[in-house]
Short mmCIF file of C-alpha atoms in Angstrom, two decimals:
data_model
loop_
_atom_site.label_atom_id
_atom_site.label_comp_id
_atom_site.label_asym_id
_atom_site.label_seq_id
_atom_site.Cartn_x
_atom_site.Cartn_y
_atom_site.Cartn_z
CA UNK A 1 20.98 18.78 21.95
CA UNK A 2 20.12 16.32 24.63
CA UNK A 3 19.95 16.39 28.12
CA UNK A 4 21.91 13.70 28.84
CA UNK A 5 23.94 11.53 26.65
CA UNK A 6 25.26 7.59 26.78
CA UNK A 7 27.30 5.67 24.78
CA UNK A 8 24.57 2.94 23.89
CA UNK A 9 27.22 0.04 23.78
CA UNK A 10 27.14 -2.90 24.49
CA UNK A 11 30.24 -2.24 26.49
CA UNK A 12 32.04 -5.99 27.04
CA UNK A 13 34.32 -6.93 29.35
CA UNK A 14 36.04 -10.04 30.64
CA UNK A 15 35.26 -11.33 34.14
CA UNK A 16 37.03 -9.30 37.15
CA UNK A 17 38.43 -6.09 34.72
CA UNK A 18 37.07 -2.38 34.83
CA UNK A 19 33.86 -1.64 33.42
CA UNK A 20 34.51 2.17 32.61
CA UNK A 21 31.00 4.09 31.51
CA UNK A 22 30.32 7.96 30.83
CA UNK A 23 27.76 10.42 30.45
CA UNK A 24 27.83 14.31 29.51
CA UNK A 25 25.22 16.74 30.08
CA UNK A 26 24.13 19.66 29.11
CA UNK A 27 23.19 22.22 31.53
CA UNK A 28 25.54 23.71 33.50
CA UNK A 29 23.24 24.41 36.58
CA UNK A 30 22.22 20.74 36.68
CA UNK A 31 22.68 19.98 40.71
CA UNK A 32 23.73 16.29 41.14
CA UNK A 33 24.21 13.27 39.31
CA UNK A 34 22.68 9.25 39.61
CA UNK A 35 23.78 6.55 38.09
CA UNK A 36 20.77 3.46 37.88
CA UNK A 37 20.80 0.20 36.85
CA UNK A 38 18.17 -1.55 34.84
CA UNK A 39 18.48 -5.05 34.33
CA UNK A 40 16.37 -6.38 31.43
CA UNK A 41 12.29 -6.39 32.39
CA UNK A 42 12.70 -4.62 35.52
CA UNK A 43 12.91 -0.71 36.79
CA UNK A 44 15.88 1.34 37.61
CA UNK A 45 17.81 0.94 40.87
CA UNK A 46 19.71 3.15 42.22
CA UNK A 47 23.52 2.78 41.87
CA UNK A 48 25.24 5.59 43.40
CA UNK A 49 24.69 9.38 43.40
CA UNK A 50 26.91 12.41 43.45
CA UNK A 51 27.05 16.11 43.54
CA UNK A 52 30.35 17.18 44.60
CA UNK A 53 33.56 17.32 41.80
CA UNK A 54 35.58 14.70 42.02
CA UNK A 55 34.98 10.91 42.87
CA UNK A 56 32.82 8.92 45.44
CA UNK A 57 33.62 5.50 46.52
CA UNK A 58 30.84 3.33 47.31
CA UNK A 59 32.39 -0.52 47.26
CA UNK A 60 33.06 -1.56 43.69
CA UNK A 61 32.22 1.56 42.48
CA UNK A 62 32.96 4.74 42.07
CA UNK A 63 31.59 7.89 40.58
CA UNK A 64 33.33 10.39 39.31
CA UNK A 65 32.01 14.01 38.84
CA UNK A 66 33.96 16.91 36.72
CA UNK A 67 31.43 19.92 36.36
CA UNK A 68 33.72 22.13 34.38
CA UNK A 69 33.85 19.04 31.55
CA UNK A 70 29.99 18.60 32.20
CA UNK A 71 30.99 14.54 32.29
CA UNK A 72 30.08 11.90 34.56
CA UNK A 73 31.63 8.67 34.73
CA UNK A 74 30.85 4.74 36.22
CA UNK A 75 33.56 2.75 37.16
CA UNK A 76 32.87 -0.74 38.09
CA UNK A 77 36.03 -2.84 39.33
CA UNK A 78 36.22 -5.99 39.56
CA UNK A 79 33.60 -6.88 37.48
CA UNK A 80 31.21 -9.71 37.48
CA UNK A 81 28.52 -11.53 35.05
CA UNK A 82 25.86 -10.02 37.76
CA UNK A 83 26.75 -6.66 36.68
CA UNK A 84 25.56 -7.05 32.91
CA UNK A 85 22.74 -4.51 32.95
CA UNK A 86 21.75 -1.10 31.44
CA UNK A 87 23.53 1.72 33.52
CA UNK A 88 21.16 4.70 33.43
CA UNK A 89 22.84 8.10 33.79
CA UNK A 90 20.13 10.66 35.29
CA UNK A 91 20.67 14.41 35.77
CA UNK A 92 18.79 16.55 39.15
CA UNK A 93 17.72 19.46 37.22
CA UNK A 94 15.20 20.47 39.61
CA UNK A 95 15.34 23.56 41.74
CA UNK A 96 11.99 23.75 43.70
CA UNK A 97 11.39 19.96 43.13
CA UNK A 98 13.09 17.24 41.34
CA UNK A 99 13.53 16.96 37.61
CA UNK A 100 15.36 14.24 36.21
CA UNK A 101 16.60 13.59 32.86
CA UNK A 102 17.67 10.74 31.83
CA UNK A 103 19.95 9.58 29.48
CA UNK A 104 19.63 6.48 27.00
CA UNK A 105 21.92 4.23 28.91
CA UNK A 106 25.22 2.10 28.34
CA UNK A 107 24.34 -2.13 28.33
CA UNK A 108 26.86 -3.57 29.57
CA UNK A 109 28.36 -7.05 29.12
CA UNK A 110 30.47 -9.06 31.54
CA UNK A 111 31.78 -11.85 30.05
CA UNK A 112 32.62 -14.86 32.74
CA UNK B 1 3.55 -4.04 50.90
CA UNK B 2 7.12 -1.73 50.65
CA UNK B 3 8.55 0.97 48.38
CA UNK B 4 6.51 1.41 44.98
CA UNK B 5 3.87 -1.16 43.84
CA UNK B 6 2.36 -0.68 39.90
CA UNK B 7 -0.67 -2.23 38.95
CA UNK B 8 -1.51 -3.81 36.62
CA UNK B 9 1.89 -5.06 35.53
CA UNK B 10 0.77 -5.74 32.44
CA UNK B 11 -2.00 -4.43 30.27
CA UNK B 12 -3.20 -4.44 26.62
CA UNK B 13 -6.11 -2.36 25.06
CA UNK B 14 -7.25 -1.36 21.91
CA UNK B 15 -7.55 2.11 20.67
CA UNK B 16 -10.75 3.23 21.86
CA UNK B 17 -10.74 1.72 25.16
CA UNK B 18 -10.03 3.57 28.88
CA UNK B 19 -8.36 2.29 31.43
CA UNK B 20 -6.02 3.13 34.75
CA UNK B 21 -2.67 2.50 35.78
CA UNK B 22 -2.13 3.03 39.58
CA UNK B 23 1.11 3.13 41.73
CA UNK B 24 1.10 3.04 45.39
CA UNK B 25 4.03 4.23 47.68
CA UNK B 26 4.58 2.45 50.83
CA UNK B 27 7.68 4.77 51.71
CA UNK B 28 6.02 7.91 53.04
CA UNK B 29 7.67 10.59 50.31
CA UNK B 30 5.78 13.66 48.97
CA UNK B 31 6.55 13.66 46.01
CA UNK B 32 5.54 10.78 42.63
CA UNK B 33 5.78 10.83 39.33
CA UNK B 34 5.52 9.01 35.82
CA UNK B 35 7.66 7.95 32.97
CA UNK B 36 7.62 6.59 29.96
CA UNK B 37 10.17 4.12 28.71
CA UNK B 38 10.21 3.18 25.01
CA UNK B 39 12.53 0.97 23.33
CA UNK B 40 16.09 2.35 22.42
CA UNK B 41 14.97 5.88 24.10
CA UNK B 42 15.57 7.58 27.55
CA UNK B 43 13.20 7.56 29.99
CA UNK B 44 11.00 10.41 29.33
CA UNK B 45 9.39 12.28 32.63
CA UNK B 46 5.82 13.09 31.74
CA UNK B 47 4.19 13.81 35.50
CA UNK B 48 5.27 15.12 38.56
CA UNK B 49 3.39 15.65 41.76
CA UNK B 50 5.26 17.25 44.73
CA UNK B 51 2.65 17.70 47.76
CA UNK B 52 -0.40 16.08 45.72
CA UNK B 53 -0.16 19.12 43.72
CA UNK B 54 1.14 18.60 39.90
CA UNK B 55 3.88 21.03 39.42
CA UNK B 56 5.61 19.83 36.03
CA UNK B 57 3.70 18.27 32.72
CA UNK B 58 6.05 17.99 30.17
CA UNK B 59 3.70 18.79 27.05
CA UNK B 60 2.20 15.13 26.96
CA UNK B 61 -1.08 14.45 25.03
CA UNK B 62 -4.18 14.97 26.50
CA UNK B 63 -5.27 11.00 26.35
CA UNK B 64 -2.86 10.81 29.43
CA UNK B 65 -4.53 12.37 32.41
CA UNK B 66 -3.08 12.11 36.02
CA UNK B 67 -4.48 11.57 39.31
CA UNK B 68 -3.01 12.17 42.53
CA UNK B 69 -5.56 11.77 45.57
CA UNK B 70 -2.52 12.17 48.26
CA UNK B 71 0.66 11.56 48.69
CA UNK B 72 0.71 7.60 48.74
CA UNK B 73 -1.30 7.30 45.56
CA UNK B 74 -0.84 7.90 42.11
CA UNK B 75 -2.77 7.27 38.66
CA UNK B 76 -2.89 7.61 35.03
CA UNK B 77 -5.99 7.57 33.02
CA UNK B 78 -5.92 6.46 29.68
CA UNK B 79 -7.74 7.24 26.50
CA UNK B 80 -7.86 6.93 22.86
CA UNK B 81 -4.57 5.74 23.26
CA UNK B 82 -2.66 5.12 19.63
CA UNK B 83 0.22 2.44 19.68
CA UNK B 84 3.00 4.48 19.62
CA UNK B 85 1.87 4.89 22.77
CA UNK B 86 2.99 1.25 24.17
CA UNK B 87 5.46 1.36 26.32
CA UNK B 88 7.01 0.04 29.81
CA UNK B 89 5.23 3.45 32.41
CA UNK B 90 7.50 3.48 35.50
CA UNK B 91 6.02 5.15 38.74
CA UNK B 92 8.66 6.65 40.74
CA UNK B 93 8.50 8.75 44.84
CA UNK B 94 10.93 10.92 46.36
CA UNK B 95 11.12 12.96 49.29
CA UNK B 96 11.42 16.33 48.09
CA UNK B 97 14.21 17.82 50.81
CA UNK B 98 15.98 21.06 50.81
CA UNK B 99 18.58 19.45 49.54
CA UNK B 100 19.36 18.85 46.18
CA UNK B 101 20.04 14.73 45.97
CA UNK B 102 16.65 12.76 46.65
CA UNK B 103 16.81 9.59 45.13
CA UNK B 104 13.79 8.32 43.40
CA UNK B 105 12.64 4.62 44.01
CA UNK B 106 10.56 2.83 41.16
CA UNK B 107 8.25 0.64 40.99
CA UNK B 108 8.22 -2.63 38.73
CA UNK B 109 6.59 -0.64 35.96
CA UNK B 110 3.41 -1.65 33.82
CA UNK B 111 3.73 -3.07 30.48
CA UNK B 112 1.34 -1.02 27.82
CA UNK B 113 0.40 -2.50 24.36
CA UNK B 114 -1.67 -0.74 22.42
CA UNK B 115 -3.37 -2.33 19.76
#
C-alpha cells in the first residue's frame, strides 16, 4: 500500500470554476499535511500546509484535513490558466526529524 | 544567492564515470536532504541530514554516496551509475523545530541522464 495516493488526472476545468483535488494516506500517526505545486521543469513550491481537522483558508485556497477518513483535499476557486500544474500531496511522517512522503500528484488543467 | 541553489542543473555521464551534484542553502536551516523524481512516480526521499549528521537512508544503492560538510552544504557522489538511474535529484532544507510543520524549500533540481 502506498504512502500517499493521487488521482494522476489530468483534472480539467474551465476558467474561474473549482479545481477540487484529493489525497489519502496511510498512516494514521502521520502529523501534518502539504500540498506543492510543480509546474512542468521546475521543483515543488509550497502551496499550503495543515495539521489541524478541518479546513484552512489561505486566499484561493483552501485545505481541508479529515484524520479519521485519512483524506486530504485542494480546493482551488476561482481558477485560472496559471494554476495548470502538478499538485503534490506530501505527508510529515517524521517524529524526531522530518520525513516526507510524497504522493504521485494530480496535473491539473485550466482551460481559459 | 537565496533559498536552495543545485549545481549542475544539468548533467549527463556514462556508466562508468563519477561525478557530484551539490546544493547549497542560503536560508540558514539544519536540516537537507535529497530526492529522486522519476517520470510518472512520487518523489522518492533517499537522504536526510538533520544537524550535518545523516539520520535516515532509505535503502538506496551504494553508487549514491552523500556528503554533508555543514549545515549550508550538501552533496551526492555518483558512481557506476546504470540508467535507470536518470532522473530530475531535488535538494531540499528545513528547519527542524519542535514542532511538527517545517516546510521544505527546493532547489531547481539537476537533470541526470545516464547513458
Amino acid at each position: 500500500q502506498k504512502e500517499v495516493e493521487q488521482n494522476s488526472g489530468p483534472l480539467s476545468v474551465p476558467e474561474g470554476a473549482i479545481a477540487s483535488l484529493n489525497c489519502t494516506y496511510s498512516d494514521r500517526g502521520s502529523q501534518s499535511f502539504f500540498w506543492y505545486r510543480q509546474y512542468s521543469g521546475k521543483s515543488p513550491e509550497l502551496i499550503m500546509f495543515i495539521y489541524s481537522n478541518g479546513d484552512k483558508e489561505d486566499g484561493r485556497f483552501t485545505a481541508q484535513l479529515n484524520k479519521a477518513s485519512q483524506y486530504v483535499s485542494l480546493l482551488i476557486r476561482d481558477s485560472q490558466p496559471s494554476d495548470s500544474a502538478t499538485y503534490l500531496c506530501a505527508v510529515n511522517k517524521g517524529y524526531n526529524f522530518n520525513k516526507f512522503y510524497f504522493g504521485s500528484g494530480t496535473k491539473l488543467n485550466v482551460k481559459p | 544567492e537565496t533559498g536552495v541553489t543545485q549545481t549542475p542543473r544539468h548533467l549527463v555521464m556514462g556508466m562508468t564515470n563519477k561525478k557530484s551534484l551539490k546544493c547549497e542553502q542560503h536560508l540558514g536551516h539544519n536540516a537537507m536532504y535529497w530526492y529522486k523524481q522519476s517520470a510518472k512516480k512520487p518523489l522518492e526521499l533517499m537522504f536526510v541530514y538533520s544537524l550535518e549528521e545523516r539520520v535516515e537512508n532509505n535503502s538506496v544503492p551504494s553508487r549514491f554516496s552523500p556528503e554533508c560538510p555543514n549545515s549550508s552544504h550538501l552533496f551526492l557522489h555518483l558512481h557506476t551509475l546504470q540508467p535507470e538511474d536518470s532522473a530530475l535529484y531535488l535538494c531540499a532544507s528545513s528547519q527542524e523545530t519542535s514542532g511538527d510543520y517545517n516546510e521544505q524549500f527546493f532547489g531547481p533540481g539537476t537533470r541526470l541522464t545516464v547513458l
